[in-house]
Amino acid sequence: KRVWSIAPNYVQTHHQAGLVYLKKGQDERQQAQQLQAQGRAAEANPLLERAEQDWNQALTYFYKYHAIDPVFEPNYTRIGWVHLQLAELAQMRGRPEEVRGHQEAAEKAYIESLYAWVCRLPANDLMHERLDGTHRHFSAEMFENLGNVRFVRGDLAGAARGYKLSLWQDPKNVRAMKNLAAVYSRLGRQGEVIRLWNEV
């Protein structure tokens, strides 16, 4: 806050503030899970409420970062992760509309990062490199994240595509191989499952 009083758009501070609230919510969720495992649900509930508040605060800061500098990949990763945590809390509370909203927001963050929409705007093509046709931020991790959120949403074909694109970027991504095997298992494609586990 002292930095912001001098330089309100000092961009990295917004991401770091978001990380503080992300980790705070993570700690509270972990403590709540420990209490629930001990049968102390009444004590766990206030911690879950604080985790929800802190994760929403994390999103506020991550979106502030995004408004100033929309090309930093970890910011998209963390926006997606926080939305998925909030989706889990909404699922626990029986709020299906909130679950869908957070899952959609996570998927949108991953896609925006991958396809570099902001970078490709004509106003940002200062060197006339035709960025709209060539510029992307393809990364194995972000494609894997996209596969994960689609898997959670029940979009098995979309999840498979995300994992295959992750393996296109990093053919030795073992997590993506395992996740793709899980998708193929659900789709009944046992030959592909065996092939992937042999690769693993």
PDB file of C-alpha atoms in Angstrom:
ATOM      1  CA  LYS A   1       0.000   0.000   0.000  1.00  0.00           C
ATOM      2  CA  ARG A   2       2.923   2.318   0.665  1.00  0.00           C
ATOM      3  CA  VAL A   3       4.211   1.617  -2.863  1.00  0.00           C
ATOM      4  CA  TRP A   4       0.749   2.277  -4.347  1.00  0.00           C
ATOM      5  CA  SER A   5       0.568   5.647  -2.562  1.00  0.00           C
ATOM      6  CA  ILE A   6       3.605   6.653  -4.653  1.00  0.00           C
ATOM      7  CA  ALA A   7       3.051   4.583  -7.819  1.00  0.00           C
ATOM      8  CA  PRO A   8      -0.502   3.169  -8.068  1.00  0.00           C
ATOM      9  CA  ASN A   9       0.256   1.399 -11.370  1.00  0.00           C
ATOM     10  CA  TYR A  10       3.467  -0.315 -10.251  1.00  0.00           C
ATOM     11  CA  VAL A  11       2.228  -3.467 -11.858  1.00  0.00           C
ATOM     12  CA  GLN A  12       4.111  -6.303 -10.141  1.00  0.00           C
ATOM     13  CA  THR A  13       2.854  -5.242  -6.718  1.00  0.00           C
ATOM     14  CA  HIS A  14      -0.706  -6.078  -7.743  1.00  0.00           C
ATOM     15  CA  HIS A  15       0.288  -9.624  -8.665  1.00  0.00           C
ATOM     16  CA  GLN A  16       2.237 -10.034  -5.418  1.00  0.00           C
ATOM     17  CA  ALA A  17      -0.723  -8.745  -3.380  1.00  0.00           C
ATOM     18  CA  GLY A  18      -2.910 -11.258  -5.186  1.00  0.00           C
ATOM     19  CA  LEU A  19      -0.445 -13.990  -4.245  1.00  0.00           C
ATOM     20  CA  VAL A  20      -0.634 -13.005  -0.569  1.00  0.00           C
ATOM     21  CA  TYR A  21      -4.415 -13.448  -0.573  1.00  0.00           C
ATOM     22  CA  LEU A  22      -4.178 -16.632  -2.681  1.00  0.00           C
ATOM     23  CA  LYS A  23      -1.838 -18.215  -0.120  1.00  0.00           C
ATOM     24  CA  LYS A  24      -3.868 -16.920   2.823  1.00  0.00           C
ATOM     25  CA  GLY A  25      -6.994 -18.555   1.373  1.00  0.00           C
ATOM     26  CA  GLN A  26      -5.020 -21.732   0.711  1.00  0.00           C
ATOM     27  CA  ASP A  27      -3.911 -21.923   4.361  1.00  0.00           C
ATOM     28  CA  GLU A  28      -7.461 -21.323   5.600  1.00  0.00           C
ATOM     29  CA  ARG A  29      -8.861 -24.009   3.302  1.00  0.00           C
ATOM     30  CA  GLN A  30      -6.220 -26.475   4.525  1.00  0.00           C
ATOM     31  CA  GLN A  31      -7.014 -25.716   8.195  1.00  0.00           C
ATOM     32  CA  ALA A  32     -10.741 -26.130   7.471  1.00  0.00           C
ATOM     33  CA  GLN A  33     -10.136 -29.520   5.851  1.00  0.00           C
ATOM     34  CA  GLN A  34      -8.184 -30.664   8.922  1.00  0.00           C
ATOM     35  CA  LEU A  35     -11.036 -29.590  11.192  1.00  0.00           C
ATOM     36  CA  GLN A  36     -13.607 -31.318   8.964  1.00  0.00           C
ATOM     37  CA  ALA A  37     -11.557 -34.529   9.095  1.00  0.00           C
ATOM     38  CA  GLN A  38     -11.767 -34.326  12.907  1.00  0.00           C
ATOM     39  CA  GLY A  39     -15.552 -33.894  12.753  1.00  0.00           C
ATOM     40  CA  ARG A  40     -15.387 -30.197  13.732  1.00  0.00           C
ATOM     41  CA  ALA A  41     -17.431 -28.757  10.855  1.00  0.00           C
ATOM     42  CA  ALA A  42     -18.771 -25.826  12.913  1.00  0.00           C
ATOM     43  CA  GLU A  43     -15.204 -24.559  13.422  1.00  0.00           C
ATOM     44  CA  ALA A  44     -14.303 -25.210   9.780  1.00  0.00           C
ATOM     45  CA  ASN A  45     -17.114 -23.102   8.267  1.00  0.00           C
ATOM     46  CA  PRO A  46     -15.779 -19.657   9.325  1.00  0.00           C
ATOM     47  CA  LEU A  47     -12.382 -20.598   7.862  1.00  0.00           C
ATOM     48  CA  LEU A  48     -13.997 -21.536   4.556  1.00  0.00           C
ATOM     49  CA  GLU A  49     -15.820 -18.189   4.527  1.00  0.00           C
ATOM     50  CA  ARG A  50     -12.522 -16.370   5.118  1.00  0.00           C
ATOM     51  CA  ALA A  51     -10.879 -18.420   2.363  1.00  0.00           C
ATOM     52  CA  GLU A  52     -13.663 -17.369  -0.022  1.00  0.00           C
ATOM     53  CA  GLN A  53     -13.198 -13.696   0.912  1.00  0.00           C
ATOM     54  CA  ASP A  54      -9.419 -13.902   0.521  1.00  0.00           C
ATOM     55  CA  TRP A  55      -9.632 -15.653  -2.849  1.00  0.00           C
ATOM     56  CA  ASN A  56     -12.045 -12.999  -4.107  1.00  0.00           C
ATOM     57  CA  GLN A  57      -9.574 -10.363  -2.920  1.00  0.00           C
ATOM     58  CA  ALA A  58      -6.795 -12.224  -4.770  1.00  0.00           C
ATOM     59  CA  LEU A  59      -8.864 -12.029  -7.955  1.00  0.00           C
ATOM     60  CA  THR A  60      -9.327  -8.284  -7.470  1.00  0.00           C
ATOM     61  CA  TYR A  61      -5.555  -7.792  -7.480  1.00  0.00           C
ATOM     62  CA  PHE A  62      -4.880 -10.246 -10.310  1.00  0.00           C
ATOM     63  CA  TYR A  63      -7.441  -8.458 -12.490  1.00  0.00           C
ATOM     64  CA  LYS A  64      -5.833  -5.104 -11.600  1.00  0.00           C
ATOM     65  CA  TYR A  65      -2.557  -6.536 -12.866  1.00  0.00           C
ATOM     66  CA  HIS A  66      -4.315  -7.783 -15.991  1.00  0.00           C
ATOM     67  CA  ALA A  67      -5.735  -4.306 -16.683  1.00  0.00           C
ATOM     68  CA  ILE A  68      -2.219  -2.808 -16.701  1.00  0.00           C
ATOM     69  CA  ASP A  69      -0.132  -5.638 -18.201  1.00  0.00           C
ATOM     70  CA  PRO A  70      -2.175  -8.432 -19.810  1.00  0.00           C
ATOM     71  CA  VAL A  71       0.745 -10.530 -21.078  1.00  0.00           C
ATOM     72  CA  PHE A  72       2.156 -12.072 -17.854  1.00  0.00           C
ATOM     73  CA  GLU A  73       1.390 -15.810 -18.076  1.00  0.00           C
ATOM     74  CA  PRO A  74       1.517 -16.662 -14.324  1.00  0.00           C
ATOM     75  CA  ASN A  75      -1.221 -14.101 -13.719  1.00  0.00           C
ATOM     76  CA  TYR A  76      -3.593 -16.102 -15.954  1.00  0.00           C
ATOM     77  CA  THR A  77      -2.570 -19.377 -14.297  1.00  0.00           C
ATOM     78  CA  ARG A  78      -3.390 -17.993 -10.872  1.00  0.00           C
ATOM     79  CA  ILE A  79      -6.666 -16.392 -11.963  1.00  0.00           C
ATOM     80  CA  GLY A  80      -7.759 -19.787 -13.270  1.00  0.00           C
ATOM     81  CA  TRP A  81      -6.607 -21.609 -10.141  1.00  0.00           C
ATOM     82  CA  VAL A  82      -8.465 -19.247  -7.797  1.00  0.00           C
ATOM     83  CA  HIS A  83     -11.667 -19.508  -9.838  1.00  0.00           C
ATOM     84  CA  LEU A  84     -11.464 -23.304  -9.598  1.00  0.00           C
ATOM     85  CA  GLN A  85     -11.031 -23.138  -5.803  1.00  0.00           C
ATOM     86  CA  LEU A  86     -14.075 -20.868  -5.574  1.00  0.00           C
ATOM     87  CA  ALA A  87     -15.966 -23.309  -7.815  1.00  0.00           C
ATOM     88  CA  GLU A  88     -15.187 -26.112  -5.333  1.00  0.00           C
ATOM     89  CA  LEU A  89     -16.485 -24.035  -2.418  1.00  0.00           C
ATOM     90  CA  ALA A  90     -19.651 -23.219  -4.387  1.00  0.00           C
ATOM     91  CA  GLN A  91     -20.073 -26.948  -5.143  1.00  0.00           C
ATOM     92  CA  MET A  92     -19.834 -27.738  -1.417  1.00  0.00           C
ATOM     93  CA  ARG A  93     -22.575 -25.178  -0.743  1.00  0.00           C
ATOM     94  CA  GLY A  94     -24.862 -26.436  -3.498  1.00  0.00           C
ATOM     95  CA  ARG A  95     -24.622 -23.371  -5.771  1.00  0.00           C
ATOM     96  CA  PRO A  96     -24.455 -24.805  -9.301  1.00  0.00           C
ATOM     97  CA  GLU A  97     -24.693 -21.421 -11.081  1.00  0.00           C
ATOM     98  CA  GLU A  98     -21.650 -20.137  -9.168  1.00  0.00           C
ATOM     99  CA  VAL A  99     -19.787 -23.366  -9.944  1.00  0.00           C
ATOM    100  CA  ARG A 100     -20.395 -22.913 -13.672  1.00  0.00           C
ATOM    101  CA  GLY A 101     -19.492 -19.224 -13.540  1.00  0.00           C
ATOM    102  CA  HIS A 102     -16.134 -19.846 -11.873  1.00  0.00           C
ATOM    103  CA  GLN A 103     -15.306 -22.774 -14.157  1.00  0.00           C
ATOM    104  CA  GLU A 104     -16.120 -20.678 -17.234  1.00  0.00           C
ATOM    105  CA  ALA A 105     -13.957 -17.815 -15.917  1.00  0.00           C
ATOM    106  CA  ALA A 106     -11.028 -20.217 -15.385  1.00  0.00           C
ATOM    107  CA  GLU A 107     -11.352 -21.610 -18.900  1.00  0.00           C
ATOM    108  CA  LYS A 108     -11.586 -18.093 -20.335  1.00  0.00           C
ATOM    109  CA  ALA A 109      -8.383 -17.051 -18.511  1.00  0.00           C
ATOM    110  CA  TYR A 110      -6.439 -20.023 -19.908  1.00  0.00           C
ATOM    111  CA  ILE A 111      -7.697 -19.456 -23.466  1.00  0.00           C
ATOM    112  CA  GLU A 112      -6.946 -15.731 -23.324  1.00  0.00           C
ATOM    113  CA  SER A 113      -3.390 -16.465 -22.226  1.00  0.00           C
ATOM    114  CA  LEU A 114      -2.832 -19.076 -24.936  1.00  0.00           C
ATOM    115  CA  TYR A 115      -4.201 -17.067 -27.831  1.00  0.00           C
ATOM    116  CA  ALA A 116      -2.738 -13.706 -26.776  1.00  0.00           C
ATOM    117  CA  TRP A 117      -5.792 -11.689 -27.770  1.00  0.00           C
ATOM    118  CA  VAL A 118      -4.538  -8.426 -26.261  1.00  0.00           C
ATOM    119  CA  CYS A 119      -1.059  -8.664 -27.782  1.00  0.00           C
ATOM    120  CA  ARG A 120      -2.601  -9.316 -31.187  1.00  0.00           C
ATOM    121  CA  LEU A 121      -4.764  -6.183 -31.219  1.00  0.00           C
ATOM    122  CA  PRO A 122      -3.805  -3.931 -34.173  1.00  0.00           C
ATOM    123  CA  ALA A 123      -3.062  -1.078 -31.746  1.00  0.00           C
ATOM    124  CA  ASN A 124      -0.293  -3.180 -30.174  1.00  0.00           C
ATOM    125  CA  ASP A 125       1.353  -4.206 -33.470  1.00  0.00           C
ATOM    126  CA  LEU A 126       3.770  -1.270 -33.430  1.00  0.00           C
ATOM    127  CA  MET A 127       6.333  -2.926 -35.722  1.00  0.00           C
ATOM    128  CA  HIS A 128       3.672  -4.032 -38.271  1.00  0.00           C
ATOM    129  CA  GLU A 129       4.572  -7.697 -37.788  1.00  0.00           C
ATOM    130  CA  ARG A 130       0.986  -8.866 -38.409  1.00  0.00           C
ATOM    131  CA  LEU A 131       0.753 -10.252 -34.899  1.00  0.00           C
ATOM    132  CA  ASP A 132      -2.927 -11.086 -35.406  1.00  0.00           C
ATOM    133  CA  GLY A 133      -1.894 -13.974 -37.664  1.00  0.00           C
ATOM    134  CA  THR A 134       1.286 -15.185 -35.957  1.00  0.00           C
ATOM    135  CA  HIS A 135       1.519 -14.258 -32.295  1.00  0.00           C
ATOM    136  CA  ARG A 136       0.490 -16.811 -29.644  1.00  0.00           C
ATOM    137  CA  HIS A 137       1.548 -17.702 -26.087  1.00  0.00           C
ATOM    138  CA  PHE A 138       1.360 -21.475 -26.474  1.00  0.00           C
ATOM    139  CA  SER A 139       2.763 -23.305 -23.446  1.00  0.00           C
ATOM    140  CA  ALA A 140       2.501 -26.876 -22.220  1.00  0.00           C
ATOM    141  CA  GLU A 141       1.373 -25.825 -18.738  1.00  0.00           C
ATOM    142  CA  MET A 142      -1.433 -23.585 -19.969  1.00  0.00           C
ATOM    143  CA  PHE A 143      -2.762 -26.230 -22.386  1.00  0.00           C
ATOM    144  CA  GLU A 144      -2.665 -28.711 -19.486  1.00  0.00           C
ATOM    145  CA  ASN A 145      -4.608 -26.237 -17.303  1.00  0.00           C
ATOM    146  CA  LEU A 146      -7.160 -25.899 -20.093  1.00  0.00           C
ATOM    147  CA  GLY A 147      -7.482 -29.699 -20.289  1.00  0.00           C
ATOM    148  CA  ASN A 148      -7.965 -29.876 -16.517  1.00  0.00           C
ATOM    149  CA  VAL A 149     -10.783 -27.336 -16.368  1.00  0.00           C
ATOM    150  CA  ARG A 150     -12.546 -28.961 -19.323  1.00  0.00           C
ATOM    151  CA  PHE A 151     -12.238 -32.350 -17.615  1.00  0.00           C
ATOM    152  CA  VAL A 152     -13.854 -30.935 -14.467  1.00  0.00           C
ATOM    153  CA  ARG A 153     -16.643 -29.470 -16.610  1.00  0.00           C
ATOM    154  CA  GLY A 154     -17.297 -32.864 -18.220  1.00  0.00           C
ATOM    155  CA  ASP A 155     -16.051 -31.770 -21.657  1.00  0.00           C
ATOM    156  CA  LEU A 156     -14.018 -34.910 -22.378  1.00  0.00           C
ATOM    157  CA  ALA A 157     -13.337 -34.124 -26.045  1.00  0.00           C
ATOM    158  CA  GLY A 158     -12.152 -30.612 -25.104  1.00  0.00           C
ATOM    159  CA  ALA A 159     -10.022 -32.012 -22.274  1.00  0.00           C
ATOM    160  CA  ALA A 160      -8.380 -34.508 -24.644  1.00  0.00           C
ATOM    161  CA  ARG A 161      -7.579 -31.679 -27.059  1.00  0.00           C
ATOM    162  CA  GLY A 162      -6.017 -29.614 -24.250  1.00  0.00           C
ATOM    163  CA  TYR A 163      -3.832 -32.511 -23.092  1.00  0.00           C
ATOM    164  CA  LYS A 164      -2.772 -33.381 -26.658  1.00  0.00           C
ATOM    165  CA  LEU A 165      -1.778 -29.765 -27.275  1.00  0.00           C
ATOM    166  CA  SER A 166       0.178 -29.804 -24.009  1.00  0.00           C
ATOM    167  CA  LEU A 167       2.036 -32.886 -25.261  1.00  0.00           C
ATOM    168  CA  TRP A 168       2.608 -31.140 -28.607  1.00  0.00           C
ATOM    169  CA  GLN A 169       4.491 -28.446 -26.670  1.00  0.00           C
ATOM    170  CA  ASP A 170       6.166 -30.861 -24.226  1.00  0.00           C
ATOM    171  CA  PRO A 171       6.086 -34.518 -25.378  1.00  0.00           C
ATOM    172  CA  LYS A 172       7.462 -35.693 -21.999  1.00  0.00           C
ATOM    173  CA  ASN A 173       4.776 -34.046 -19.851  1.00  0.00           C
ATOM    174  CA  VAL A 174       3.899 -37.075 -17.698  1.00  0.00           C
ATOM    175  CA  ARG A 175       0.958 -35.364 -15.963  1.00  0.00           C
ATOM    176  CA  ALA A 176      -0.647 -34.607 -19.323  1.00  0.00           C
ATOM    177  CA  MET A 177      -0.096 -38.232 -20.432  1.00  0.00           C
ATOM    178  CA  LYS A 178      -1.762 -39.556 -17.260  1.00  0.00           C
ATOM    179  CA  ASN A 179      -4.664 -37.130 -17.575  1.00  0.00           C
ATOM    180  CA  LEU A 180      -5.152 -37.945 -21.245  1.00  0.00           C
ATOM    181  CA  ALA A 181      -5.150 -41.650 -20.331  1.00  0.00           C
ATOM    182  CA  ALA A 182      -7.913 -40.933 -17.782  1.00  0.00           C
ATOM    183  CA  VAL A 183      -9.960 -39.169 -20.482  1.00  0.00           C
ATOM    184  CA  TYR A 184      -9.490 -42.022 -22.968  1.00  0.00           C
ATOM    185  CA  SER A 185     -10.456 -44.517 -20.253  1.00  0.00           C
ATOM    186  CA  ARG A 186     -13.780 -42.691 -19.793  1.00  0.00           C
ATOM    187  CA  LEU A 187     -14.265 -42.628 -23.550  1.00  0.00           C
ATOM    188  CA  GLY A 188     -13.633 -46.399 -23.764  1.00  0.00           C
ATOM    189  CA  ARG A 189     -10.489 -46.044 -25.894  1.00  0.00           C
ATOM    190  CA  GLN A 190      -8.500 -48.736 -24.069  1.00  0.00           C
ATOM    191  CA  GLY A 191      -5.836 -49.127 -26.762  1.00  0.00           C
ATOM    192  CA  GLU A 192      -4.898 -45.442 -26.324  1.00  0.00           C
ATOM    193  CA  VAL A 193      -4.927 -45.840 -22.545  1.00  0.00           C
ATOM    194  CA  ILE A 194      -2.434 -48.732 -22.724  1.00  0.00           C
ATOM    195  CA  ARG A 195      -0.224 -46.858 -25.195  1.00  0.00           C
ATOM    196  CA  LEU A 196      -0.075 -43.790 -22.934  1.00  0.00           C
ATOM    197  CA  TRP A 197       0.669 -45.804 -19.775  1.00  0.00           C
ATOM    198  CA  ASN A 198       3.465 -47.582 -21.627  1.00  0.00           C
ATOM    199  CA  GLU A 199       4.872 -44.150 -22.519  1.00  0.00           C
ATOM    200  CA  VAL A 200       4.601 -43.036 -18.895  1.00  0.00           C
TER     201      VAL A 200
END
